[in-house]
Amino acid sequence: MEFAFTPEQEALRSEVRQFIAENVTPEIVAELEDTGIRRRGPKTREMYKGIAERGWIGISWPKEYGGQAGSRIDQYIVEEEFARVGITVGGAGSGAPAILAAGTEEQKQEFLPGIIRGEISFALGFTEPQAGADLAGLQCRAVRDGDEYVINGQKMYTTAAHYATHIYLMARTDPDAPRHRGISIFLIPMDTPGITVRPLWTIQNNPPAPLGTTYGDARTNETFFENVRVPASCMLGEENQGWYVGAMGLNLDRVGASRYLISIQRDEDIVNWVKDNEIEGVAMREDPTMRDRLADMWIEGQVCRLMTLRSMSIVENDGVFTYEGSAEKVFAPEHGVRTTETIAQMLGPYGQLLNGSEDAVEDGVFAHNLMGAFQSGINHGSVQVMRDQVARRGLGMPRV
Amino acid sequence: MNVLPNEEELMVKNAAREFLEAECPPSLARAIEQDERGYSVELWEKMASLGWFGISLPESHGGGGLPVTYLGLILEECGRAIAPVPFHSTATAALAVSRHGSAEQQQSILPRAARGDLIMTWAVQEQDPRLRADAIQCRAEVDGDSLVISGIKHFVDNFSAAELMVTAVRTAAPSDDNAGITLVIVPTNSAGITETRLTTLAKDSQSKLTMDGVRVPLSNVIGEVNQGWPATSDMLDIGTALLCAQITGAARKDAEMAIDYAKNRVAFGRPIAGFQSIQHLCADMIVWTDGAQLLTYEALWKLDSGLPFGVEVSQAKAFTNDKCQATVRSSQQIHGGIGFMMEFDLHLWYRRVTAWTMRLGTSFEHRARVARALLDQPGEVRLGMNLQPVG
């Protein structure tokens, strides 16, 4: 066991923190909080360019695709520091892990350097109106026609679809095969004719969430495919093997810094707030009940941290998850909710005040989190599905 | 950064598991519950021959010189096997001598402890069982070159099996800087000690001691008179970390028994392991014990790395108390009626884990300590940082 990072890794961490202190300006924060241009404002683009120039995106990817062939722990450190200020960098949700694992040489060349430069980004086209937690029931169809596929169907909660350049689409290519064996994945430019994006506004829409809120997306989308023609070369991996390619990508999406950070940031926020603040002369830091709850949350936060580091350790040792990624995705989201709801009862009526309101605490982040924290137990595999996986893959219990 | 046990650590852990699976069946723990001596002499001797008792004691005194983490991994396996031996109390006391004792004390005690020729225990808690200096009221006075002790020590493990106990006594009035505590080695056969055996939920060996003018030489004092609290606190922290290891080992085994039982128990026309309500409970049990284990490993790693580790110990114990208790209770739930029949083995684990969670600090005490570290010193905090314990 070795719970410390190396001196080189600690130096990298300092370097990233310094970059953030110097470059994440109030203007950039304003851009990032702006619902319309989230992650796409001119100053933000400039900043991402700076991040890419330092080699901090795709650190663990091979050099021939623009990476550094470095350690995933380094990548984790960079992602963690940026996630703490509400900025997403690197692997999670990018589609890149699956492309690295299953893509053709042409696909790797086409996408990975562009992802690093910030020129290519993916919306995730998994969920459908009738296929959420039970994703294998998806119906969006892709029919082979010569060198092309023709796609028809509807995807839900395609959160980045209004600004991503591409969509990472799961579609049914063999309706007669058993459900998991008739699915393929396509990497499709969003400007392909026949794709329509319609906004779905979330409950965090108005006012938009302060940066760093758990989830906090004001907008997601539904995306429609109407006779969308794409070349067969858009397919990622083998035809009808998409379930397994996708599962691999999702598994990697469930671990890493951002998943951990969205579940524990309020632990740090509330402890630091309570240390420095009082409400009309009443110091919660002196209240024995609240001290007990704060410590309880803190300890759970440490468990979230250690479970994330365990997943990282497994990946770094080239091991294979049986249940550990799912375990992390049970404990951390539910912890995030427990903390968020505990804070609500600590702050009382102040806890409900959103950003922009008179007397909002910490710019309303705790209040906004009451709309965001529970989403973490739903998105990317609900905690119920995760428990199924722990029981079945980890403990060898039978399918129902 | 690698929070998983490495190859050498796994080798030791697996060897311990194999040995105990062969040599320590549940029937042994059950039999020892009725045994006056309170431990299995045969198992103790076999374990001694493997060198486990000295694994983390210095090589210069016949030990293995390995980090305390290795000892923790072995005690985790002892917890798994609910091995009825006075290992935890001996290891805790021996490490106190190893870390704080004089050269003479180390020379006379550690080689014997490493060989398994010496059973030890520690005696700190009293009728007010809180782990803090001002709860120690047992008095001692210097008289020539002796220390004369009078007072009560409570919840002392394995007293009748032990030859020596490392005891914290009050030699001066309580003060803000925790001075006035003296840590001293007391032979258990000293004149003036009256033992009352306690009947514990674990049916293991704990005693309440009344000491009346117990006289020990001043050379038995560990460190300086009146300056013993830091060493006492260190001993308690190490004992607590090791107890966490023991509890997590036992709780995991207990969870595994429930999972196996669920796979075989048929109800409503199928094995109950096929019901999601059972699956999700089992998933939680594993998540909980994983969390307790990770916190415990980090505490042990920090101890071995020479970093402050008291806050990590308290984190581990508070979580272990609550979550391992929940695990063994859930295991009882899955087993239904058979789980609380005397003839069935499950209760051997349930009763031990439950009793152990109440020893060496409650969840409330340990969370209070975490809260002090977080809230009562200046500066911004962040998960994973090194935090100094406060008090």
mmCIF file with all atom_site columns, C-alpha atoms in Angstrom, chain B residues 201-377:
data_model
loop_
_atom_site.group_PDB
_atom_site.id
_atom_site.type_symbol
_atom_site.label_atom_id
_atom_site.label_alt_id
_atom_site.label_comp_id
_atom_site.label_asym_id
_atom_site.label_entity_id
_atom_site.label_seq_id
_atom_site.pdbx_PDB_ins_code
_atom_site.Cartn_x
_atom_site.Cartn_y
_atom_site.Cartn_z
_atom_site.occupancy
_atom_site.B_iso_or_equiv
_atom_site.pdbx_formal_charge
_atom_site.auth_seq_id
_atom_site.auth_comp_id
_atom_site.auth_asym_id
_atom_site.auth_atom_id
_atom_site.pdbx_PDB_model_num
ATOM 1   C CA . LEU B 1 201 ? -21.457 -9.931  24.738 1.00 0.00 ? 201 LEU B CA 1
ATOM 2   C CA . ALA B 1 202 ? -18.459 -11.461 22.961 1.00 0.00 ? 202 ALA B CA 1
ATOM 3   C CA . LYS B 1 203 ? -18.024 -13.972 25.801 1.00 0.00 ? 203 LYS B CA 1
ATOM 4   C CA . ASP B 1 204 ? -14.346 -13.139 25.697 1.00 0.00 ? 204 ASP B CA 1
ATOM 5   C CA . SER B 1 205 ? -12.073 -12.125 28.514 1.00 0.00 ? 205 SER B CA 1
ATOM 6   C CA . GLN B 1 206 ? -12.449 -8.668  30.057 1.00 0.00 ? 206 GLN B CA 1
ATOM 7   C CA . SER B 1 207 ? -11.939 -7.684  33.659 1.00 0.00 ? 207 SER B CA 1
ATOM 8   C CA . LYS B 1 208 ? -12.383 -4.866  36.114 1.00 0.00 ? 208 LYS B CA 1
ATOM 9   C CA . LEU B 1 209 ? -9.373  -4.388  38.368 1.00 0.00 ? 209 LEU B CA 1
ATOM 10  C CA . THR B 1 210 ? -9.192  -2.818  41.764 1.00 0.00 ? 210 THR B CA 1
ATOM 11  C CA . MET B 1 211 ? -5.669  -1.828  42.682 1.00 0.00 ? 211 MET B CA 1
ATOM 12  C CA . ASP B 1 212 ? -4.877  -1.132  46.297 1.00 0.00 ? 212 ASP B CA 1
ATOM 13  C CA . GLY B 1 213 ? -1.328  -0.045  46.994 1.00 0.00 ? 213 GLY B CA 1
ATOM 14  C CA . VAL B 1 214 ? 0.135   -1.945  44.062 1.00 0.00 ? 214 VAL B CA 1
ATOM 15  C CA . ARG B 1 215 ? 3.882   -1.379  44.151 1.00 0.00 ? 215 ARG B CA 1
ATOM 16  C CA . VAL B 1 216 ? 6.059   -1.485  41.020 1.00 0.00 ? 216 VAL B CA 1
ATOM 17  C CA . PRO B 1 217 ? 9.649   -0.281  40.549 1.00 0.00 ? 217 PRO B CA 1
ATOM 18  C CA . LEU B 1 218 ? 10.089  3.173   38.992 1.00 0.00 ? 218 LEU B CA 1
ATOM 19  C CA . SER B 1 219 ? 12.160  1.485   36.304 1.00 0.00 ? 219 SER B CA 1
ATOM 20  C CA . ASN B 1 220 ? 8.863   0.112   34.993 1.00 0.00 ? 220 ASN B CA 1
ATOM 21  C CA . VAL B 1 221 ? 7.735   3.595   34.018 1.00 0.00 ? 221 VAL B CA 1
ATOM 22  C CA . ILE B 1 222 ? 7.620   4.085   30.249 1.00 0.00 ? 222 ILE B CA 1
ATOM 23  C CA . GLY B 1 223 ? 9.177   7.484   29.567 1.00 0.00 ? 223 GLY B CA 1
ATOM 24  C CA . GLU B 1 224 ? 8.942   10.076  32.323 1.00 0.00 ? 224 GLU B CA 1
ATOM 25  C CA . VAL B 1 225 ? 6.642   10.296  35.331 1.00 0.00 ? 225 VAL B CA 1
ATOM 26  C CA . ASN B 1 226 ? 3.792   12.740  34.569 1.00 0.00 ? 226 ASN B CA 1
ATOM 27  C CA . GLN B 1 227 ? 4.681   12.829  30.864 1.00 0.00 ? 227 GLN B CA 1
ATOM 28  C CA . GLY B 1 228 ? 2.971   9.618   29.819 1.00 0.00 ? 228 GLY B CA 1
ATOM 29  C CA . TRP B 1 229 ? -0.095  10.886  27.977 1.00 0.00 ? 229 TRP B CA 1
ATOM 30  C CA . PRO B 1 230 ? 1.411   11.158  24.479 1.00 0.00 ? 230 PRO B CA 1
ATOM 31  C CA . ALA B 1 231 ? 2.674   7.562   24.682 1.00 0.00 ? 231 ALA B CA 1
ATOM 32  C CA . THR B 1 232 ? -0.681  6.456   26.124 1.00 0.00 ? 232 THR B CA 1
ATOM 33  C CA . SER B 1 233 ? -2.538  8.182   23.338 1.00 0.00 ? 233 SER B CA 1
ATOM 34  C CA . ASP B 1 234 ? -0.196  6.629   20.764 1.00 0.00 ? 234 ASP B CA 1
ATOM 35  C CA . MET B 1 235 ? -0.810  3.189   22.252 1.00 0.00 ? 235 MET B CA 1
ATOM 36  C CA . LEU B 1 236 ? -4.572  3.739   22.156 1.00 0.00 ? 236 LEU B CA 1
ATOM 37  C CA . ASP B 1 237 ? -4.404  4.884   18.536 1.00 0.00 ? 237 ASP B CA 1
ATOM 38  C CA . ILE B 1 238 ? -2.406  1.847   17.474 1.00 0.00 ? 238 ILE B CA 1
ATOM 39  C CA . GLY B 1 239 ? -4.666  -0.464  19.446 1.00 0.00 ? 239 GLY B CA 1
ATOM 40  C CA . THR B 1 240 ? -7.679  1.170   17.823 1.00 0.00 ? 240 THR B CA 1
ATOM 41  C CA . ALA B 1 241 ? -6.278  0.849   14.301 1.00 0.00 ? 241 ALA B CA 1
ATOM 42  C CA . LEU B 1 242 ? -5.517  -2.815  14.928 1.00 0.00 ? 242 LEU B CA 1
ATOM 43  C CA . LEU B 1 243 ? -8.970  -3.364  16.389 1.00 0.00 ? 243 LEU B CA 1
ATOM 44  C CA . CYS B 1 244 ? -10.490 -1.811  13.257 1.00 0.00 ? 244 CYS B CA 1
ATOM 45  C CA . ALA B 1 245 ? -8.549  -4.335  11.191 1.00 0.00 ? 245 ALA B CA 1
ATOM 46  C CA . GLN B 1 246 ? -9.870  -7.149  13.353 1.00 0.00 ? 246 GLN B CA 1
ATOM 47  C CA . ILE B 1 247 ? -13.449 -5.888  13.114 1.00 0.00 ? 247 ILE B CA 1
ATOM 48  C CA . THR B 1 248 ? -13.379 -5.419  9.333  1.00 0.00 ? 248 THR B CA 1
ATOM 49  C CA . GLY B 1 249 ? -11.993 -8.934  8.893  1.00 0.00 ? 249 GLY B CA 1
ATOM 50  C CA . ALA B 1 250 ? -14.752 -10.403 11.035 1.00 0.00 ? 250 ALA B CA 1
ATOM 51  C CA . ALA B 1 251 ? -17.493 -8.324  9.423  1.00 0.00 ? 251 ALA B CA 1
ATOM 52  C CA . ARG B 1 252 ? -16.432 -9.313  5.921  1.00 0.00 ? 252 ARG B CA 1
ATOM 53  C CA . LYS B 1 253 ? -16.501 -12.987 6.793  1.00 0.00 ? 253 LYS B CA 1
ATOM 54  C CA . ASP B 1 254 ? -19.899 -12.477 8.363  1.00 0.00 ? 254 ASP B CA 1
ATOM 55  C CA . ALA B 1 255 ? -21.151 -10.802 5.169  1.00 0.00 ? 255 ALA B CA 1
ATOM 56  C CA . GLU B 1 256 ? -19.766 -13.644 3.070  1.00 0.00 ? 256 GLU B CA 1
ATOM 57  C CA . MET B 1 257 ? -21.649 -16.152 5.195  1.00 0.00 ? 257 MET B CA 1
ATOM 58  C CA . ALA B 1 258 ? -24.877 -14.263 4.481  1.00 0.00 ? 258 ALA B CA 1
ATOM 59  C CA . ILE B 1 259 ? -24.147 -14.184 0.743  1.00 0.00 ? 259 ILE B CA 1
ATOM 60  C CA . ASP B 1 260 ? -23.451 -17.921 0.697  1.00 0.00 ? 260 ASP B CA 1
ATOM 61  C CA . TYR B 1 261 ? -26.521 -18.611 2.757  1.00 0.00 ? 261 TYR B CA 1
ATOM 62  C CA . ALA B 1 262 ? -28.687 -16.544 0.395  1.00 0.00 ? 262 ALA B CA 1
ATOM 63  C CA . LYS B 1 263 ? -27.422 -18.521 -2.593 1.00 0.00 ? 263 LYS B CA 1
ATOM 64  C CA . ASN B 1 264 ? -28.517 -21.775 -0.999 1.00 0.00 ? 264 ASN B CA 1
ATOM 65  C CA . ARG B 1 265 ? -31.635 -20.874 0.934  1.00 0.00 ? 265 ARG B CA 1
ATOM 66  C CA . VAL B 1 266 ? -34.721 -21.464 -1.202 1.00 0.00 ? 266 VAL B CA 1
ATOM 67  C CA . ALA B 1 267 ? -37.908 -19.528 -0.484 1.00 0.00 ? 267 ALA B CA 1
ATOM 68  C CA . PHE B 1 268 ? -40.823 -18.565 -2.712 1.00 0.00 ? 268 PHE B CA 1
ATOM 69  C CA . GLY B 1 269 ? -39.511 -21.066 -5.215 1.00 0.00 ? 269 GLY B CA 1
ATOM 70  C CA . ARG B 1 270 ? -35.983 -19.751 -5.723 1.00 0.00 ? 270 ARG B CA 1
ATOM 71  C CA . PRO B 1 271 ? -32.741 -19.067 -3.861 1.00 0.00 ? 271 PRO B CA 1
ATOM 72  C CA . ILE B 1 272 ? -33.299 -15.838 -1.955 1.00 0.00 ? 272 ILE B CA 1
ATOM 73  C CA . ALA B 1 273 ? -30.085 -14.495 -3.515 1.00 0.00 ? 273 ALA B CA 1
ATOM 74  C CA . GLY B 1 274 ? -32.249 -13.974 -6.602 1.00 0.00 ? 274 GLY B CA 1
ATOM 75  C CA . PHE B 1 275 ? -34.336 -11.325 -4.850 1.00 0.00 ? 275 PHE B CA 1
ATOM 76  C CA . GLN B 1 276 ? -33.180 -7.773  -5.361 1.00 0.00 ? 276 GLN B CA 1
ATOM 77  C CA . SER B 1 277 ? -34.029 -6.812  -1.800 1.00 0.00 ? 277 SER B CA 1
ATOM 78  C CA . ILE B 1 278 ? -31.453 -9.366  -0.666 1.00 0.00 ? 278 ILE B CA 1
ATOM 79  C CA . GLN B 1 279 ? -28.964 -8.493  -3.410 1.00 0.00 ? 279 GLN B CA 1
ATOM 80  C CA . HIS B 1 280 ? -29.019 -4.796  -2.587 1.00 0.00 ? 280 HIS B CA 1
ATOM 81  C CA . LEU B 1 281 ? -28.574 -5.439  1.110  1.00 0.00 ? 281 LEU B CA 1
ATOM 82  C CA . CYS B 1 282 ? -25.580 -7.660  0.337  1.00 0.00 ? 282 CYS B CA 1
ATOM 83  C CA . ALA B 1 283 ? -24.160 -5.008  -1.995 1.00 0.00 ? 283 ALA B CA 1
ATOM 84  C CA . ASP B 1 284 ? -24.405 -2.467  0.805  1.00 0.00 ? 284 ASP B CA 1
ATOM 85  C CA . MET B 1 285 ? -22.729 -4.813  3.268  1.00 0.00 ? 285 MET B CA 1
ATOM 86  C CA . ILE B 1 286 ? -19.747 -5.181  0.961  1.00 0.00 ? 286 ILE B CA 1
ATOM 87  C CA . VAL B 1 287 ? -19.591 -1.459  0.226  1.00 0.00 ? 287 VAL B CA 1
ATOM 88  C CA . TRP B 1 288 ? -19.646 -0.720  3.956  1.00 0.00 ? 288 TRP B CA 1
ATOM 89  C CA . THR B 1 289 ? -16.926 -3.180  4.903  1.00 0.00 ? 289 THR B CA 1
ATOM 90  C CA . ASP B 1 290 ? -14.834 -2.025  1.928  1.00 0.00 ? 290 ASP B CA 1
ATOM 91  C CA . GLY B 1 291 ? -15.075 1.526   3.237  1.00 0.00 ? 291 GLY B CA 1
ATOM 92  C CA . ALA B 1 292 ? -14.062 0.484   6.747  1.00 0.00 ? 292 ALA B CA 1
ATOM 93  C CA . GLN B 1 293 ? -11.145 -1.502  5.368  1.00 0.00 ? 293 GLN B CA 1
ATOM 94  C CA . LEU B 1 294 ? -9.878  1.366   3.200  1.00 0.00 ? 294 LEU B CA 1
ATOM 95  C CA . LEU B 1 295 ? -10.013 3.830   6.099  1.00 0.00 ? 295 LEU B CA 1
ATOM 96  C CA . THR B 1 296 ? -8.182  1.336   8.311  1.00 0.00 ? 296 THR B CA 1
ATOM 97  C CA . TYR B 1 297 ? -5.471  0.728   5.728  1.00 0.00 ? 297 TYR B CA 1
ATOM 98  C CA . GLU B 1 298 ? -4.905  4.442   5.309  1.00 0.00 ? 298 GLU B CA 1
ATOM 99  C CA . ALA B 1 299 ? -4.564  4.896   9.076  1.00 0.00 ? 299 ALA B CA 1
ATOM 100 C CA . LEU B 1 300 ? -2.027  2.060   9.256  1.00 0.00 ? 300 LEU B CA 1
ATOM 101 C CA . TRP B 1 301 ? -0.132  3.407   6.264  1.00 0.00 ? 301 TRP B CA 1
ATOM 102 C CA . LYS B 1 302 ? 0.104   6.860   7.835  1.00 0.00 ? 302 LYS B CA 1
ATOM 103 C CA . LEU B 1 303 ? 1.348   5.328   11.069 1.00 0.00 ? 303 LEU B CA 1
ATOM 104 C CA . ASP B 1 304 ? 4.058   3.446   9.198  1.00 0.00 ? 304 ASP B CA 1
ATOM 105 C CA . SER B 1 305 ? 4.977   6.533   7.199  1.00 0.00 ? 305 SER B CA 1
ATOM 106 C CA . GLY B 1 306 ? 5.639   8.575   10.329 1.00 0.00 ? 306 GLY B CA 1
ATOM 107 C CA . LEU B 1 307 ? 2.780   10.970  9.566  1.00 0.00 ? 307 LEU B CA 1
ATOM 108 C CA . PRO B 1 308 ? 0.198   12.117  12.098 1.00 0.00 ? 308 PRO B CA 1
ATOM 109 C CA . PHE B 1 309 ? -2.380  9.322   12.065 1.00 0.00 ? 309 PHE B CA 1
ATOM 110 C CA . GLY B 1 310 ? -4.733  9.961   14.990 1.00 0.00 ? 310 GLY B CA 1
ATOM 111 C CA . VAL B 1 311 ? -7.443  11.583  12.891 1.00 0.00 ? 311 VAL B CA 1
ATOM 112 C CA . GLU B 1 312 ? -7.319  8.720   10.401 1.00 0.00 ? 312 GLU B CA 1
ATOM 113 C CA . VAL B 1 313 ? -7.639  6.218   13.249 1.00 0.00 ? 313 VAL B CA 1
ATOM 114 C CA . SER B 1 314 ? -10.703 8.033   14.528 1.00 0.00 ? 314 SER B CA 1
ATOM 115 C CA . GLN B 1 315 ? -12.197 8.177   11.037 1.00 0.00 ? 315 GLN B CA 1
ATOM 116 C CA . ALA B 1 316 ? -11.666 4.458   10.663 1.00 0.00 ? 316 ALA B CA 1
ATOM 117 C CA . LYS B 1 317 ? -13.091 3.529   14.061 1.00 0.00 ? 317 LYS B CA 1
ATOM 118 C CA . ALA B 1 318 ? -16.204 5.710   13.791 1.00 0.00 ? 318 ALA B CA 1
ATOM 119 C CA . PHE B 1 319 ? -17.034 4.311   10.351 1.00 0.00 ? 319 PHE B CA 1
ATOM 120 C CA . THR B 1 320 ? -16.109 0.760   11.296 1.00 0.00 ? 320 THR B CA 1
ATOM 121 C CA . ASN B 1 321 ? -18.292 0.894   14.412 1.00 0.00 ? 321 ASN B CA 1
ATOM 122 C CA . ASP B 1 322 ? -21.371 2.016   12.541 1.00 0.00 ? 322 ASP B CA 1
ATOM 123 C CA . LYS B 1 323 ? -20.976 0.176   9.273  1.00 0.00 ? 323 LYS B CA 1
ATOM 124 C CA . CYS B 1 324 ? -19.617 -3.147  10.472 1.00 0.00 ? 324 CYS B CA 1
ATOM 125 C CA . GLN B 1 325 ? -22.381 -3.252  13.053 1.00 0.00 ? 325 GLN B CA 1
ATOM 126 C CA . ALA B 1 326 ? -24.861 -2.619  10.245 1.00 0.00 ? 326 ALA B CA 1
ATOM 127 C CA . THR B 1 327 ? -23.192 -5.376  8.224  1.00 0.00 ? 327 THR B CA 1
ATOM 128 C CA . VAL B 1 328 ? -23.441 -8.078  10.857 1.00 0.00 ? 328 VAL B CA 1
ATOM 129 C CA . ARG B 1 329 ? -26.979 -7.057  11.765 1.00 0.00 ? 329 ARG B CA 1
ATOM 130 C CA . SER B 1 330 ? -27.920 -7.299  8.073  1.00 0.00 ? 330 SER B CA 1
ATOM 131 C CA . SER B 1 331 ? -26.333 -10.710 7.923  1.00 0.00 ? 331 SER B CA 1
ATOM 132 C CA . GLN B 1 332 ? -28.561 -11.796 10.793 1.00 0.00 ? 332 GLN B CA 1
ATOM 133 C CA . GLN B 1 333 ? -31.539 -10.410 8.892  1.00 0.00 ? 333 GLN B CA 1
ATOM 134 C CA . ILE B 1 334 ? -30.692 -12.437 5.794  1.00 0.00 ? 334 ILE B CA 1
ATOM 135 C CA . HIS B 1 335 ? -30.291 -15.609 7.817  1.00 0.00 ? 335 HIS B CA 1
ATOM 136 C CA . GLY B 1 336 ? -33.656 -15.260 9.493  1.00 0.00 ? 336 GLY B CA 1
ATOM 137 C CA . GLY B 1 337 ? -34.454 -17.508 12.448 1.00 0.00 ? 337 GLY B CA 1
ATOM 138 C CA . ILE B 1 338 ? -31.609 -19.967 12.083 1.00 0.00 ? 338 ILE B CA 1
ATOM 139 C CA . GLY B 1 339 ? -29.113 -17.090 12.439 1.00 0.00 ? 339 GLY B CA 1
ATOM 140 C CA . PHE B 1 340 ? -29.880 -16.635 16.106 1.00 0.00 ? 340 PHE B CA 1
ATOM 141 C CA . MET B 1 341 ? -29.952 -20.294 17.082 1.00 0.00 ? 341 MET B CA 1
ATOM 142 C CA . MET B 1 342 ? -27.157 -21.173 19.470 1.00 0.00 ? 342 MET B CA 1
ATOM 143 C CA . GLU B 1 343 ? -26.131 -24.200 17.404 1.00 0.00 ? 343 GLU B CA 1
ATOM 144 C CA . PHE B 1 344 ? -25.569 -22.092 14.280 1.00 0.00 ? 344 PHE B CA 1
ATOM 145 C CA . ASP B 1 345 ? -22.180 -20.333 14.076 1.00 0.00 ? 345 ASP B CA 1
ATOM 146 C CA . LEU B 1 346 ? -23.212 -16.903 12.799 1.00 0.00 ? 346 LEU B CA 1
ATOM 147 C CA . HIS B 1 347 ? -23.737 -15.399 16.250 1.00 0.00 ? 347 HIS B CA 1
ATOM 148 C CA . LEU B 1 348 ? -20.091 -16.044 17.099 1.00 0.00 ? 348 LEU B CA 1
ATOM 149 C CA . TRP B 1 349 ? -19.218 -13.278 14.637 1.00 0.00 ? 349 TRP B CA 1
ATOM 150 C CA . TYR B 1 350 ? -22.198 -11.069 15.367 1.00 0.00 ? 350 TYR B CA 1
ATOM 151 C CA . ARG B 1 351 ? -21.530 -10.946 19.089 1.00 0.00 ? 351 ARG B CA 1
ATOM 152 C CA . ARG B 1 352 ? -17.834 -10.235 18.678 1.00 0.00 ? 352 ARG B CA 1
ATOM 153 C CA . VAL B 1 353 ? -18.137 -7.513  16.073 1.00 0.00 ? 353 VAL B CA 1
ATOM 154 C CA . THR B 1 354 ? -20.863 -5.872  18.114 1.00 0.00 ? 354 THR B CA 1
ATOM 155 C CA . ALA B 1 355 ? -18.848 -5.931  21.344 1.00 0.00 ? 355 ALA B CA 1
ATOM 156 C CA . TRP B 1 356 ? -15.662 -4.777  19.602 1.00 0.00 ? 356 TRP B CA 1
ATOM 157 C CA . THR B 1 357 ? -17.393 -1.718  18.145 1.00 0.00 ? 357 THR B CA 1
ATOM 158 C CA . MET B 1 358 ? -17.967 -0.493  21.711 1.00 0.00 ? 358 MET B CA 1
ATOM 159 C CA . ARG B 1 359 ? -14.325 -0.854  22.727 1.00 0.00 ? 359 ARG B CA 1
ATOM 160 C CA . LEU B 1 360 ? -11.544 1.688   22.243 1.00 0.00 ? 360 LEU B CA 1
ATOM 161 C CA . GLY B 1 361 ? -13.844 4.553   21.539 1.00 0.00 ? 361 GLY B CA 1
ATOM 162 C CA . THR B 1 362 ? -17.428 5.000   20.458 1.00 0.00 ? 362 THR B CA 1
ATOM 163 C CA . SER B 1 363 ? -18.457 6.513   17.161 1.00 0.00 ? 363 SER B CA 1
ATOM 164 C CA . PHE B 1 364 ? -19.376 9.697   19.009 1.00 0.00 ? 364 PHE B CA 1
ATOM 165 C CA . GLU B 1 365 ? -15.982 10.006  20.687 1.00 0.00 ? 365 GLU B CA 1
ATOM 166 C CA . HIS B 1 366 ? -14.109 9.419   17.479 1.00 0.00 ? 366 HIS B CA 1
ATOM 167 C CA . ARG B 1 367 ? -16.248 11.791  15.455 1.00 0.00 ? 367 ARG B CA 1
ATOM 168 C CA . ALA B 1 368 ? -15.748 14.426  18.168 1.00 0.00 ? 368 ALA B CA 1
ATOM 169 C CA . ARG B 1 369 ? -12.028 14.026  17.629 1.00 0.00 ? 369 ARG B CA 1
ATOM 170 C CA . VAL B 1 370 ? -12.378 14.366  13.872 1.00 0.00 ? 370 VAL B CA 1
ATOM 171 C CA . ALA B 1 371 ? -14.499 17.463  14.426 1.00 0.00 ? 371 ALA B CA 1
ATOM 172 C CA . ARG B 1 372 ? -11.838 18.994  16.684 1.00 0.00 ? 372 ARG B CA 1
ATOM 173 C CA . ALA B 1 373 ? -9.212  18.471  14.018 1.00 0.00 ? 373 ALA B CA 1
ATOM 174 C CA . LEU B 1 374 ? -11.442 19.967  11.344 1.00 0.00 ? 374 LEU B CA 1
ATOM 175 C CA . LEU B 1 375 ? -12.987 22.860  13.231 1.00 0.00 ? 375 LEU B CA 1
ATOM 176 C CA . ASP B 1 376 ? -10.739 23.878  16.109 1.00 0.00 ? 376 ASP B CA 1
ATOM 177 C CA . GLN B 1 377 ? -7.610  24.815  14.236 1.00 0.00 ? 377 GLN B CA 1
#
